[in-house]
């Protein structure tokens, strides 16, 4: 599966500019099966979390994702500050297909250090979706620090992490992405933004890592760029068969989390 990681600038709370700009970036790399954008890609990270503002914006962003997925005949992934049916704010990662169908994952681990827990409600579902022969676990930013929640139970082939991860902790981002690939014998797709907002500077370091821990695609640090990697399922299955680490994994149950798999 041809996967495009889109490392991009986000103008804070400038929805129209961000969507137009991302449309032009997507056109730079046609022909991918999957395009992955950053966390809160259309607005930047709105830690103060206005539900009124999000209620107006999130449907427009979602419809843009549907339009782009149809236009490119590809899946589009990115997170949005969305309002749920009960009027609660969620950091919601959408996985949108060309026919308009979608899955979503609400960020489980909210970043209290930056005030996310004050405005947003945490998700409870662990979500695995499937696209063109690849099973994908959906995750957002701070989830990367919690390996139990992302543990491979033999139910996925790749993890997507979308982020607004500060430059000051970039080494942690890179190290943990590699660790998740190695311990779960899977591909890891990590997409982080570049540029600045009111709180932080971001340098990207977006990358795709294979199950051997090898970097197979990356974006230049600090630069807007779209990079492409091929996810090879035959190669992955051969490695898992030859070196069956996951068969020796410890068993556990996440009793407070609903496990959701989608076709």
PDB file of C-alpha atoms in Angstrom:
ATOM      1  CA  UNK A   1       0.000   0.000   0.000  1.00  0.00           C
ATOM      2  CA  UNK A   2       1.424   3.348  -1.063  1.00  0.00           C
ATOM      3  CA  UNK A   3       1.330   5.669   1.939  1.00  0.00           C
ATOM      4  CA  UNK A   4       1.948   9.434   1.825  1.00  0.00           C
ATOM      5  CA  UNK A   5       2.919  11.268   5.015  1.00  0.00           C
ATOM      6  CA  UNK A   6       2.099  14.974   4.824  1.00  0.00           C
ATOM      7  CA  UNK A   7       4.326  17.086   7.078  1.00  0.00           C
ATOM      8  CA  UNK A   8       2.763  20.524   6.991  1.00  0.00           C
ATOM      9  CA  UNK A   9       2.529  23.965   8.532  1.00  0.00           C
ATOM     10  CA  UNK A  10      -0.681  24.834  10.382  1.00  0.00           C
ATOM     11  CA  UNK A  11      -1.810  28.422  10.757  1.00  0.00           C
ATOM     12  CA  UNK A  12      -3.437  28.572  14.162  1.00  0.00           C
ATOM     13  CA  UNK A  13      -7.227  28.710  13.844  1.00  0.00           C
ATOM     14  CA  UNK A  14      -7.164  29.748  10.152  1.00  0.00           C
ATOM     15  CA  UNK A  15      -9.417  27.033   8.820  1.00  0.00           C
ATOM     16  CA  UNK A  16      -9.895  28.191   5.233  1.00  0.00           C
ATOM     17  CA  UNK A  17      -6.203  28.853   4.635  1.00  0.00           C
ATOM     18  CA  UNK A  18      -5.178  25.496   6.095  1.00  0.00           C
ATOM     19  CA  UNK A  19      -7.628  23.512   3.970  1.00  0.00           C
ATOM     20  CA  UNK A  20      -6.656  25.303   0.754  1.00  0.00           C
ATOM     21  CA  UNK A  21      -2.976  24.866   1.549  1.00  0.00           C
ATOM     22  CA  UNK A  22      -3.374  21.165   2.304  1.00  0.00           C
ATOM     23  CA  UNK A  23      -5.250  20.622  -0.954  1.00  0.00           C
ATOM     24  CA  UNK A  24      -2.223  21.923  -2.841  1.00  0.00           C
ATOM     25  CA  UNK A  25       0.132  19.734  -0.801  1.00  0.00           C
ATOM     26  CA  UNK A  26      -1.910  16.614  -1.496  1.00  0.00           C
ATOM     27  CA  UNK A  27      -1.694  17.347  -5.228  1.00  0.00           C
ATOM     28  CA  UNK A  28       2.108  17.194  -5.020  1.00  0.00           C
ATOM     29  CA  UNK A  29       1.993  13.432  -4.516  1.00  0.00           C
ATOM     30  CA  UNK A  30      -0.872  11.883  -6.518  1.00  0.00           C
ATOM     31  CA  UNK A  31      -1.458   8.146  -6.693  1.00  0.00           C
ATOM     32  CA  UNK A  32      -1.103   7.171  -3.039  1.00  0.00           C
ATOM     33  CA  UNK A  33      -3.554   4.791  -1.362  1.00  0.00           C
ATOM     34  CA  UNK A  34      -3.410   6.602   1.971  1.00  0.00           C
ATOM     35  CA  UNK A  35      -2.650  10.219   2.970  1.00  0.00           C
ATOM     36  CA  UNK A  36      -1.876  10.954   6.622  1.00  0.00           C
ATOM     37  CA  UNK A  37      -2.132  14.503   8.006  1.00  0.00           C
ATOM     38  CA  UNK A  38      -1.158  15.864  11.422  1.00  0.00           C
ATOM     39  CA  UNK A  39      -3.181  16.131  14.617  1.00  0.00           C
ATOM     40  CA  UNK A  40      -5.821  18.913  14.448  1.00  0.00           C
ATOM     41  CA  UNK A  41      -4.520  19.569  10.946  1.00  0.00           C
ATOM     42  CA  UNK A  42      -7.044  22.253   9.961  1.00  0.00           C
ATOM     43  CA  UNK A  43      -6.925  24.511  13.032  1.00  0.00           C
ATOM     44  CA  UNK A  44      -3.900  23.734  15.159  1.00  0.00           C
ATOM     45  CA  UNK A  45      -4.196  22.418  18.687  1.00  0.00           C
ATOM     46  CA  UNK A  46      -7.050  24.309  20.380  1.00  0.00           C
ATOM     47  CA  UNK A  47      -6.266  23.404  23.966  1.00  0.00           C
ATOM     48  CA  UNK A  48      -8.844  25.801  25.391  1.00  0.00           C
ATOM     49  CA  UNK A  49     -11.478  23.866  23.461  1.00  0.00           C
ATOM     50  CA  UNK A  50     -14.452  26.056  22.546  1.00  0.00           C
ATOM     51  CA  UNK A  51     -17.330  23.666  21.808  1.00  0.00           C
ATOM     52  CA  UNK A  52     -19.227  26.440  20.016  1.00  0.00           C
ATOM     53  CA  UNK A  53     -16.363  27.075  17.627  1.00  0.00           C
ATOM     54  CA  UNK A  54     -15.637  23.370  17.127  1.00  0.00           C
ATOM     55  CA  UNK A  55     -19.304  22.668  16.414  1.00  0.00           C
ATOM     56  CA  UNK A  56     -19.193  25.114  13.510  1.00  0.00           C
ATOM     57  CA  UNK A  57     -15.841  23.973  12.150  1.00  0.00           C
ATOM     58  CA  UNK A  58     -15.632  20.209  12.456  1.00  0.00           C
ATOM     59  CA  UNK A  59     -18.286  19.273   9.906  1.00  0.00           C
ATOM     60  CA  UNK A  60     -16.682  21.561   7.339  1.00  0.00           C
ATOM     61  CA  UNK A  61     -13.334  19.852   7.942  1.00  0.00           C
ATOM     62  CA  UNK A  62     -14.883  16.394   7.755  1.00  0.00           C
ATOM     63  CA  UNK A  63     -16.644  17.184   4.480  1.00  0.00           C
ATOM     64  CA  UNK A  64     -13.347  18.456   3.068  1.00  0.00           C
ATOM     65  CA  UNK A  65     -11.776  15.096   3.996  1.00  0.00           C
ATOM     66  CA  UNK A  66     -14.563  13.253   2.180  1.00  0.00           C
ATOM     67  CA  UNK A  67     -14.098  15.424  -0.915  1.00  0.00           C
ATOM     68  CA  UNK A  68     -10.342  14.876  -0.978  1.00  0.00           C
ATOM     69  CA  UNK A  69     -10.655  11.122  -0.428  1.00  0.00           C
ATOM     70  CA  UNK A  70     -13.082  10.870  -3.351  1.00  0.00           C
ATOM     71  CA  UNK A  71     -10.977  13.125  -5.589  1.00  0.00           C
ATOM     72  CA  UNK A  72      -7.750  11.215  -4.902  1.00  0.00           C
ATOM     73  CA  UNK A  73      -9.320   7.732  -4.693  1.00  0.00           C
ATOM     74  CA  UNK A  74      -7.493   7.264  -1.421  1.00  0.00           C
ATOM     75  CA  UNK A  75      -8.100   7.216   2.311  1.00  0.00           C
ATOM     76  CA  UNK A  76      -7.387  10.416   4.268  1.00  0.00           C
ATOM     77  CA  UNK A  77      -6.476  10.431   7.961  1.00  0.00           C
ATOM     78  CA  UNK A  78      -6.213  13.341  10.382  1.00  0.00           C
ATOM     79  CA  UNK A  79      -7.598  14.539  13.699  1.00  0.00           C
ATOM     80  CA  UNK A  80     -10.208  17.221  14.310  1.00  0.00           C
ATOM     81  CA  UNK A  81     -11.575  19.004  17.371  1.00  0.00           C
ATOM     82  CA  UNK A  82     -15.093  17.564  17.070  1.00  0.00           C
ATOM     83  CA  UNK A  83     -18.273  17.770  19.127  1.00  0.00           C
ATOM     84  CA  UNK A  84     -19.976  14.461  19.878  1.00  0.00           C
ATOM     85  CA  UNK A  85     -23.707  13.745  20.114  1.00  0.00           C
ATOM     86  CA  UNK A  86     -23.747  14.780  23.764  1.00  0.00           C
ATOM     87  CA  UNK A  87     -22.100  18.136  23.089  1.00  0.00           C
ATOM     88  CA  UNK A  88     -18.715  17.050  24.433  1.00  0.00           C
ATOM     89  CA  UNK A  89     -15.449  18.007  22.776  1.00  0.00           C
ATOM     90  CA  UNK A  90     -13.294  15.180  21.394  1.00  0.00           C
ATOM     91  CA  UNK A  91      -9.898  15.052  19.721  1.00  0.00           C
ATOM     92  CA  UNK A  92     -11.236  12.776  17.003  1.00  0.00           C
ATOM     93  CA  UNK A  93      -9.077  10.991  14.436  1.00  0.00           C
ATOM     94  CA  UNK A  94     -11.051  10.369  11.242  1.00  0.00           C
ATOM     95  CA  UNK A  95     -10.176   7.667   8.693  1.00  0.00           C
ATOM     96  CA  UNK A  96     -12.157   8.599   5.574  1.00  0.00           C
ATOM     97  CA  UNK A  97     -12.476   6.418   2.449  1.00  0.00           C
ATOM     98  CA  UNK A  98     -13.190   7.461  -1.175  1.00  0.00           C
ATOM     99  CA  UNK A  99     -16.825   6.346  -0.975  1.00  0.00           C
ATOM    100  CA  UNK A 100     -17.419   8.662   1.992  1.00  0.00           C
ATOM    101  CA  UNK A 101     -17.495   5.903   4.598  1.00  0.00           C
ATOM    102  CA  UNK A 102     -15.312   6.410   7.646  1.00  0.00           C
ATOM    103  CA  UNK A 103     -14.102   5.182  11.011  1.00  0.00           C
ATOM    104  CA  UNK A 104     -13.057   7.369  13.898  1.00  0.00           C
ATOM    105  CA  UNK A 105     -11.020   7.093  17.061  1.00  0.00           C
ATOM    106  CA  UNK A 106     -11.266   9.500  19.995  1.00  0.00           C
ATOM    107  CA  UNK A 107      -7.921  10.210  21.622  1.00  0.00           C
ATOM    108  CA  UNK A 108      -7.650   8.064  24.727  1.00  0.00           C
ATOM    109  CA  UNK A 109      -4.706   9.721  26.495  1.00  0.00           C
ATOM    110  CA  UNK A 110      -5.362  13.436  26.826  1.00  0.00           C
ATOM    111  CA  UNK A 111      -2.365  15.686  27.434  1.00  0.00           C
ATOM    112  CA  UNK A 112      -3.151  17.188  30.825  1.00  0.00           C
ATOM    113  CA  UNK A 113       0.183  19.024  30.891  1.00  0.00           C
ATOM    114  CA  UNK A 114      -1.143  21.320  28.130  1.00  0.00           C
ATOM    115  CA  UNK A 115      -4.692  21.580  29.465  1.00  0.00           C
ATOM    116  CA  UNK A 116      -6.308  19.084  27.088  1.00  0.00           C
ATOM    117  CA  UNK A 117      -8.050  17.298  29.975  1.00  0.00           C
ATOM    118  CA  UNK A 118      -9.788  20.549  30.966  1.00  0.00           C
ATOM    119  CA  UNK A 119     -11.638  20.870  27.661  1.00  0.00           C
ATOM    120  CA  UNK A 120     -11.801  17.462  25.992  1.00  0.00           C
ATOM    121  CA  UNK A 121     -13.332  14.117  26.903  1.00  0.00           C
ATOM    122  CA  UNK A 122     -11.153  11.018  26.539  1.00  0.00           C
ATOM    123  CA  UNK A 123     -12.098   8.199  24.214  1.00  0.00           C
ATOM    124  CA  UNK A 124     -12.769   4.666  25.400  1.00  0.00           C
ATOM    125  CA  UNK A 125     -12.556   2.633  22.189  1.00  0.00           C
ATOM    126  CA  UNK A 126      -9.448   0.993  20.789  1.00  0.00           C
ATOM    127  CA  UNK A 127     -10.013   1.183  17.022  1.00  0.00           C
ATOM    128  CA  UNK A 128      -8.526  -0.973  14.274  1.00  0.00           C
ATOM    129  CA  UNK A 129      -9.646  -0.282  10.720  1.00  0.00           C
ATOM    130  CA  UNK A 130      -8.777  -1.948   7.414  1.00  0.00           C
ATOM    131  CA  UNK A 131      -7.858  -0.424   4.090  1.00  0.00           C
ATOM    132  CA  UNK A 132      -6.700  -2.144   0.910  1.00  0.00           C
ATOM    133  CA  UNK A 133      -5.407  -5.221   2.706  1.00  0.00           C
ATOM    134  CA  UNK A 134      -3.752  -3.449   5.652  1.00  0.00           C
ATOM    135  CA  UNK A 135      -5.142  -3.498   9.203  1.00  0.00           C
ATOM    136  CA  UNK A 136      -4.403  -0.194  10.921  1.00  0.00           C
ATOM    137  CA  UNK A 137      -4.524   0.866  14.577  1.00  0.00           C
ATOM    138  CA  UNK A 138      -5.497   4.533  14.985  1.00  0.00           C
ATOM    139  CA  UNK A 139      -3.670   6.639  17.608  1.00  0.00           C
ATOM    140  CA  UNK A 140      -3.129  10.323  18.433  1.00  0.00           C
ATOM    141  CA  UNK A 141       0.008  12.071  19.727  1.00  0.00           C
ATOM    142  CA  UNK A 142       0.269  11.459  23.512  1.00  0.00           C
ATOM    143  CA  UNK A 143      -1.017   7.892  23.018  1.00  0.00           C
ATOM    144  CA  UNK A 144       2.498   7.143  21.797  1.00  0.00           C
ATOM    145  CA  UNK A 145       3.781   7.158  25.390  1.00  0.00           C
ATOM    146  CA  UNK A 146       1.467   4.312  26.475  1.00  0.00           C
ATOM    147  CA  UNK A 147       2.610   0.979  24.999  1.00  0.00           C
ATOM    148  CA  UNK A 148       0.005  -1.245  26.656  1.00  0.00           C
ATOM    149  CA  UNK A 149      -2.844   0.540  24.890  1.00  0.00           C
ATOM    150  CA  UNK A 150      -1.170   0.032  21.506  1.00  0.00           C
ATOM    151  CA  UNK A 151      -0.075  -3.557  22.124  1.00  0.00           C
ATOM    152  CA  UNK A 152      -0.455  -5.741  19.042  1.00  0.00           C
ATOM    153  CA  UNK A 153      -2.817  -8.616  19.773  1.00  0.00           C
ATOM    154  CA  UNK A 154      -2.323 -10.016  16.291  1.00  0.00           C
ATOM    155  CA  UNK A 155      -5.057  -7.716  14.982  1.00  0.00           C
ATOM    156  CA  UNK A 156      -3.148  -5.029  13.053  1.00  0.00           C
ATOM    157  CA  UNK A 157      -0.266  -4.507  10.610  1.00  0.00           C
ATOM    158  CA  UNK A 158       0.420  -0.791  11.024  1.00  0.00           C
ATOM    159  CA  UNK A 159      -0.083   1.993  13.563  1.00  0.00           C
ATOM    160  CA  UNK A 160      -0.830   5.584  12.622  1.00  0.00           C
ATOM    161  CA  UNK A 161       0.248   8.308  15.061  1.00  0.00           C
ATOM    162  CA  UNK A 162      -0.746  11.873  14.189  1.00  0.00           C
ATOM    163  CA  UNK A 163       0.717  14.625  16.355  1.00  0.00           C
ATOM    164  CA  UNK A 164       1.451  18.186  17.350  1.00  0.00           C
ATOM    165  CA  UNK A 165       4.678  17.073  19.068  1.00  0.00           C
ATOM    166  CA  UNK A 166       6.978  19.918  20.220  1.00  0.00           C
ATOM    167  CA  UNK A 167      10.522  20.238  18.895  1.00  0.00           C
ATOM    168  CA  UNK A 168      11.861  20.218  22.468  1.00  0.00           C
ATOM    169  CA  UNK A 169      10.795  16.572  22.820  1.00  0.00           C
ATOM    170  CA  UNK A 170      11.577  15.425  19.308  1.00  0.00           C
ATOM    171  CA  UNK A 171      14.087  12.788  20.395  1.00  0.00           C
ATOM    172  CA  UNK A 172      11.361  11.142  22.490  1.00  0.00           C
ATOM    173  CA  UNK A 173       8.994  11.147  19.488  1.00  0.00           C
ATOM    174  CA  UNK A 174      11.550   9.438  17.263  1.00  0.00           C
ATOM    175  CA  UNK A 175      12.604   6.893  19.889  1.00  0.00           C
ATOM    176  CA  UNK A 176       9.069   5.847  20.802  1.00  0.00           C
ATOM    177  CA  UNK A 177       7.948   5.511  17.182  1.00  0.00           C
ATOM    178  CA  UNK A 178      10.792   3.071  16.597  1.00  0.00           C
ATOM    179  CA  UNK A 179      10.011   1.210  19.828  1.00  0.00           C
ATOM    180  CA  UNK A 180       6.347   0.749  18.858  1.00  0.00           C
ATOM    181  CA  UNK A 181       7.394  -0.722  15.492  1.00  0.00           C
ATOM    182  CA  UNK A 182       9.875  -3.148  17.033  1.00  0.00           C
ATOM    183  CA  UNK A 183       7.775  -4.375  19.950  1.00  0.00           C
ATOM    184  CA  UNK A 184       4.635  -4.830  17.847  1.00  0.00           C
ATOM    185  CA  UNK A 185       6.288  -6.195  14.692  1.00  0.00           C
ATOM    186  CA  UNK A 186       4.444  -3.701  12.533  1.00  0.00           C
ATOM    187  CA  UNK A 187       4.775  -0.632  10.373  1.00  0.00           C
ATOM    188  CA  UNK A 188       4.552   2.683  12.239  1.00  0.00           C
ATOM    189  CA  UNK A 189       3.418   5.833  10.448  1.00  0.00           C
ATOM    190  CA  UNK A 190       4.169   8.976  12.462  1.00  0.00           C
ATOM    191  CA  UNK A 191       3.076  12.370  11.134  1.00  0.00           C
ATOM    192  CA  UNK A 192       3.917  15.557  13.009  1.00  0.00           C
ATOM    193  CA  UNK A 193       3.409  19.175  12.024  1.00  0.00           C
ATOM    194  CA  UNK A 194       6.034  21.886  11.455  1.00  0.00           C
ATOM    195  CA  UNK A 195       6.004  25.609  12.238  1.00  0.00           C
ATOM    196  CA  UNK A 196       4.933  27.442  15.401  1.00  0.00           C
ATOM    197  CA  UNK A 197       1.811  28.253  17.371  1.00  0.00           C
ATOM    198  CA  UNK A 198       1.198  30.286  20.528  1.00  0.00           C
ATOM    199  CA  UNK A 199       2.785  27.634  22.738  1.00  0.00           C
ATOM    200  CA  UNK A 200       5.409  25.636  20.830  1.00  0.00           C
ATOM    201  CA  UNK A 201       7.731  25.170  17.903  1.00  0.00           C
ATOM    202  CA  UNK A 202       7.388  21.972  15.856  1.00  0.00           C
ATOM    203  CA  UNK A 203      10.027  20.416  13.638  1.00  0.00           C
ATOM    204  CA  UNK A 204       8.163  17.481  12.148  1.00  0.00           C
ATOM    205  CA  UNK A 205      10.400  14.407  12.048  1.00  0.00           C
ATOM    206  CA  UNK A 206       7.530  12.596  10.315  1.00  0.00           C
ATOM    207  CA  UNK A 207       8.490   9.076   9.283  1.00  0.00           C
ATOM    208  CA  UNK A 208       7.467   5.553   8.364  1.00  0.00           C
ATOM    209  CA  UNK A 209       9.286   2.698  10.126  1.00  0.00           C
ATOM    210  CA  UNK A 210       9.076  -0.994   9.281  1.00  0.00           C
ATOM    211  CA  UNK A 211       8.905  -3.956  11.653  1.00  0.00           C
ATOM    212  CA  UNK A 212      12.700  -4.252  11.676  1.00  0.00           C
ATOM    213  CA  UNK A 213      12.908  -0.716  13.069  1.00  0.00           C
ATOM    214  CA  UNK A 214      14.284   0.624   9.793  1.00  0.00           C
ATOM    215  CA  UNK A 215      13.313   4.032   8.474  1.00  0.00           C
ATOM    216  CA  UNK A 216      11.699   3.574   5.051  1.00  0.00           C
ATOM    217  CA  UNK A 217      10.440   7.127   4.479  1.00  0.00           C
ATOM    218  CA  UNK A 218      10.901  10.464   6.229  1.00  0.00           C
ATOM    219  CA  UNK A 219      10.369  14.186   5.813  1.00  0.00           C
ATOM    220  CA  UNK A 220      13.134  16.723   6.169  1.00  0.00           C
ATOM    221  CA  UNK A 221      13.229  18.270   9.625  1.00  0.00           C
ATOM    222  CA  UNK A 222      11.473  21.618   9.846  1.00  0.00           C
ATOM    223  CA  UNK A 223      10.301  21.583   6.237  1.00  0.00           C
ATOM    224  CA  UNK A 224       6.913  21.108   4.622  1.00  0.00           C
ATOM    225  CA  UNK A 225       7.156  17.931   2.613  1.00  0.00           C
ATOM    226  CA  UNK A 226       5.201  14.906   1.420  1.00  0.00           C
ATOM    227  CA  UNK A 227       7.089  11.602   1.580  1.00  0.00           C
ATOM    228  CA  UNK A 228       5.924   8.206   0.355  1.00  0.00           C
ATOM    229  CA  UNK A 229       6.483   4.651   1.569  1.00  0.00           C
ATOM    230  CA  UNK A 230       5.265   1.266   0.369  1.00  0.00           C
ATOM    231  CA  UNK A 231       3.791  -1.003   3.044  1.00  0.00           C
ATOM    232  CA  UNK A 232       4.533  -4.555   1.931  1.00  0.00           C
ATOM    233  CA  UNK A 233       2.261  -7.075   3.635  1.00  0.00           C
ATOM    234  CA  UNK A 234       3.982 -10.133   2.189  1.00  0.00           C
ATOM    235  CA  UNK A 235       7.313  -8.986   3.562  1.00  0.00           C
ATOM    236  CA  UNK A 236       5.758  -8.248   6.953  1.00  0.00           C
ATOM    237  CA  UNK A 237       4.087 -11.667   7.195  1.00  0.00           C
ATOM    238  CA  UNK A 238       7.329 -13.437   6.233  1.00  0.00           C
ATOM    239  CA  UNK A 239       9.156 -11.636   9.035  1.00  0.00           C
ATOM    240  CA  UNK A 240       6.445 -12.468  11.584  1.00  0.00           C
ATOM    241  CA  UNK A 241       6.488 -16.126  10.515  1.00  0.00           C
ATOM    242  CA  UNK A 242      10.294 -16.325  10.627  1.00  0.00           C
ATOM    243  CA  UNK A 243      10.633 -14.523  13.976  1.00  0.00           C
ATOM    244  CA  UNK A 244       7.285 -15.018  15.837  1.00  0.00           C
ATOM    245  CA  UNK A 245       7.848 -12.683  18.788  1.00  0.00           C
ATOM    246  CA  UNK A 246       4.168 -11.872  19.255  1.00  0.00           C
ATOM    247  CA  UNK A 247       3.366 -15.500  20.084  1.00  0.00           C
ATOM    248  CA  UNK A 248       5.362 -15.099  23.301  1.00  0.00           C
ATOM    249  CA  UNK A 249       3.689 -11.863  24.392  1.00  0.00           C
ATOM    250  CA  UNK A 250       2.122 -11.540  27.827  1.00  0.00           C
ATOM    251  CA  UNK A 251      -1.648 -11.707  27.919  1.00  0.00           C
ATOM    252  CA  UNK A 252      -3.673  -8.839  29.341  1.00  0.00           C
ATOM    253  CA  UNK A 253      -7.111  -7.238  29.216  1.00  0.00           C
ATOM    254  CA  UNK A 254      -7.927  -3.532  28.963  1.00  0.00           C
ATOM    255  CA  UNK A 255     -11.107  -3.764  30.991  1.00  0.00           C
ATOM    256  CA  UNK A 256     -12.047  -0.072  30.644  1.00  0.00           C
ATOM    257  CA  UNK A 257     -11.575   0.092  26.896  1.00  0.00           C
ATOM    258  CA  UNK A 258     -13.904  -1.131  24.147  1.00  0.00           C
ATOM    259  CA  UNK A 259     -11.994  -2.975  21.425  1.00  0.00           C
ATOM    260  CA  UNK A 260     -13.388  -2.016  18.013  1.00  0.00           C
ATOM    261  CA  UNK A 261     -12.362  -3.569  14.718  1.00  0.00           C
ATOM    262  CA  UNK A 262     -13.829  -2.277  11.503  1.00  0.00           C
ATOM    263  CA  UNK A 263     -13.841  -3.502   7.922  1.00  0.00           C
TER     264      UNK A 263
END
